[in-house]
Amino acid sequence: MCGISGFWDPRRRADALESEEIALGMASALRHRGPDDQGAWADARAGLALSHRRLAILDLSSEGHQPMLSPDGRHVLVFNGEIYNFRELRRELETRGRAFRGHSDTEVLLAAFGEWGVNSTLKRCVGMFALALWDRQTRSLHLARDRAGEKPLYYGWTGGVFVFGSELKAMRAHPCWRARIDRGSVAMLTRYGYIPEPACIYEGLRKLTPGCVLSLNEAQLQSRAPVAPEPYWSLAAAVERSAARPFNGTDGEAAEQLRALLVNTVRDQMVADVPLGAFLSGGIDSSLIVALMQAQSRRPIKTFTIGFDQNRFDEAPFARAIARHLGTDHTELYVQASELRQVISRLPVIYDEPFADPSQIPTVLLCELARSQVTVSLSGDAGDELFGGYEDYRKAQRLWQVIGRVPRSLRRQVARGVGYLAALGAGLGWGGGAAPSFLGRVTNVSRLAQVSDERQLYRLMMSPNRDAAAWLGLKQEPPTRFEDAVSWRNTPDFLHRMMSLDFVSYLTDDILVKVDRAAMSVSLETRIPLLDHRVVEFAWSLPKALKQRHGRGKWLLRQVLYRSVPPALVERPKQGFGVPIGEWLRGPLRGWAEDLLSRRRLREEGFFDELTVSEKWREHVAGTRDHSPALWHVLMFQAWCESQKLDPPRTGQTAAAVHESAARMDVCQP
């Protein structure tokens, strides 16, 4: 796992050393992603430079140093991630006459680009990655990202320079950095708690869409004409293929085929030249991944869990029982509220772009715990999105069965009446006891009665802050994937429509961001077997009955797990991975929050409507309403803004020193 960065400045046709100095400054901001090595390479004639920070996982020798040049000097590559099938690709390339110096997947990937081209190579790869490839012959730059978006990649223009990087930190380190906050992205953050791709918090910058390649040549660079990323894989295409060739075997055959896929995937992802372990919550997904790991290991797998004193958040006893049953080498850490709260001050720097999923707090602590013993950790993420596991899926289906039967004219009348009741209750100052819950439910009924179709219902349910426009003083919010009616219609049923939306939005831009930034902040590589694209495509070929059955989701995953773990150890209501943010905001975090939400600050900064935020804060502190999700979104943005004023550029090793290091490693320079 690594960090990549670079720039292309058609005005800067200086010597290579000057460009490399700048590129190394960008890479230094990503040291946490790659503490083991760094490097830079520049094409002075083009004004392009690439840089890299390395976390050595495979081939720990200097043969894995990047940027890496192809033997013929045509291609230069910086790569972040893992290609799990690199050994098979290497064998095929060797039959075609390709020779290799080391044993890294980076070298194999570089040779594959020379043999098969960019798109064809990416389609052959099984893995997670973000990369930049410079073709010195065609004078073109290719940026690519893995199918699910496990690894991040930002790109765009700042101060007349095309820049890219694994995190925004790298781009801010460029001397031409000029940026303004994108208000549309603030609106998305305020509603969802994350910024859906391709949007970015800064104007002029974007996130590369997963499964896509952005190719840019010199003419396009000079003209600054918009260049659209081209997909080499997409979930929509996978859904279409699955609909044409659905799985039609028995339940037992489906379970056996899924198990075989996962056994192979987990085996491939356990390959590392450094210590390896796994996160274990005791739920279906993580327990299954750990069970498959332990079955293929000669020694106890290291597993890690975070515990909480509050029972409603504590999954540690369940994880402990699973670990004992499977025989893993288990470590758990019970953390106190004070330990969790101290993480909050570091969140804006760790997450770099404003991010407001409260489970980011225990995730950071879990990654720190795992990194104390291992360098790679496997995770059970994505089971809910692929196998219909979220409770919201079942809730939305039940709600629409009721709402959809009521004529829209009658629903509008109900919405007006219930809305009047909610306003009356708020005006009378109902508070204390059960009143907060009552007012919240009345408001929700009013909103539910106004939805016109399934898509609007699910967007409402996926919005922790359903009044984002009011909080920002906007009449209208920018569109997102949740407004894309075409892709919604092209998916077969309500359950799969929700799953597909979550896969390309909530999974990519919330869950994967949360895990990647937390893990890489402590130089920990995470791997997610369920996101192997072959598992994804198989899951989408399955009928609904193999995902949801008897009122529960992930039915098929459970059948595979039961071969290793008794149902009694894993069957319980899903708890999630949260913290009591609402209580903290009324208690130990109150002073911190009130400073960030002061009316003077909100007025001067001009992003949020000070009257609305102040009113919601008063209601929350008084206990009449629970506004903690929406307040957390605002607070994380405010804390991020504050951190940017205190985030000085970091410098690293000089270009001359890197030249000397590269010479020892036999890395060619232009």
PDB file of N, CA and C in Angstrom, residues 8 88 175 221 274 292 407 410 531 580 587:
ATOM      1  N   TRP A   8       1.321  17.942 -13.811  1.00  0.00           N
ATOM      2  CA  TRP A   8       1.681  18.175 -15.206  1.00  0.00           C
ATOM      3  C   TRP A   8       1.464  19.657 -15.465  1.00  0.00           C
ATOM      4  N   GLU A  88      -0.131 -15.067 -11.766  1.00  0.00           N
ATOM      5  CA  GLU A  88      -0.651 -15.638 -13.019  1.00  0.00           C
ATOM      6  C   GLU A  88      -0.324 -14.736 -14.205  1.00  0.00           C
ATOM      7  N   PRO A 175       3.317  24.167  -5.015  1.00  0.00           N
ATOM      8  CA  PRO A 175       3.472  25.624  -4.832  1.00  0.00           C
ATOM      9  C   PRO A 175       2.423  26.455  -5.559  1.00  0.00           C
ATOM     10  N   LEU A 221      -4.229  18.780 -22.578  1.00  0.00           N
ATOM     11  CA  LEU A 221      -3.695  19.544 -21.453  1.00  0.00           C
ATOM     12  C   LEU A 221      -3.616  21.025 -21.806  1.00  0.00           C
ATOM     13  N   VAL A 274       4.756  -9.452   5.054  1.00  0.00           N
ATOM     14  CA  VAL A 274       4.729  -8.756   6.346  1.00  0.00           C
ATOM     15  C   VAL A 274       3.628  -9.386   7.199  1.00  0.00           C
ATOM     16  N   LEU A 292     -12.542 -18.334   7.096  1.00  0.00           N
ATOM     17  CA  LEU A 292     -11.873 -18.810   5.884  1.00  0.00           C
ATOM     18  C   LEU A 292     -10.364 -18.593   5.968  1.00  0.00           C
ATOM     19  N   PRO A 407     -53.255   6.507  -2.763  1.00  0.00           N
ATOM     20  CA  PRO A 407     -53.222   7.482  -3.865  1.00  0.00           C
ATOM     21  C   PRO A 407     -52.408   8.718  -3.487  1.00  0.00           C
ATOM     22  N   LEU A 410     -54.208  11.620  -1.764  1.00  0.00           N
ATOM     23  CA  LEU A 410     -54.500  11.395  -0.356  1.00  0.00           C
ATOM     24  C   LEU A 410     -53.233  11.527   0.481  1.00  0.00           C
ATOM     25  N   LEU A 531     -14.977  -7.645  -2.036  1.00  0.00           N
ATOM     26  CA  LEU A 531     -14.978  -6.714  -3.161  1.00  0.00           C
ATOM     27  C   LEU A 531     -14.170  -7.215  -4.351  1.00  0.00           C
ATOM     28  N   PRO A 580     -21.761   7.195  21.111  1.00  0.00           N
ATOM     29  CA  PRO A 580     -22.892   8.024  21.558  1.00  0.00           C
ATOM     30  C   PRO A 580     -22.671   9.512  21.308  1.00  0.00           C
ATOM     31  N   GLY A 587     -22.844  16.749  26.567  1.00  0.00           N
ATOM     32  CA  GLY A 587     -21.991  16.644  27.732  1.00  0.00           C
ATOM     33  C   GLY A 587     -20.569  17.088  27.470  1.00  0.00           C
TER      34      GLY A 587
END
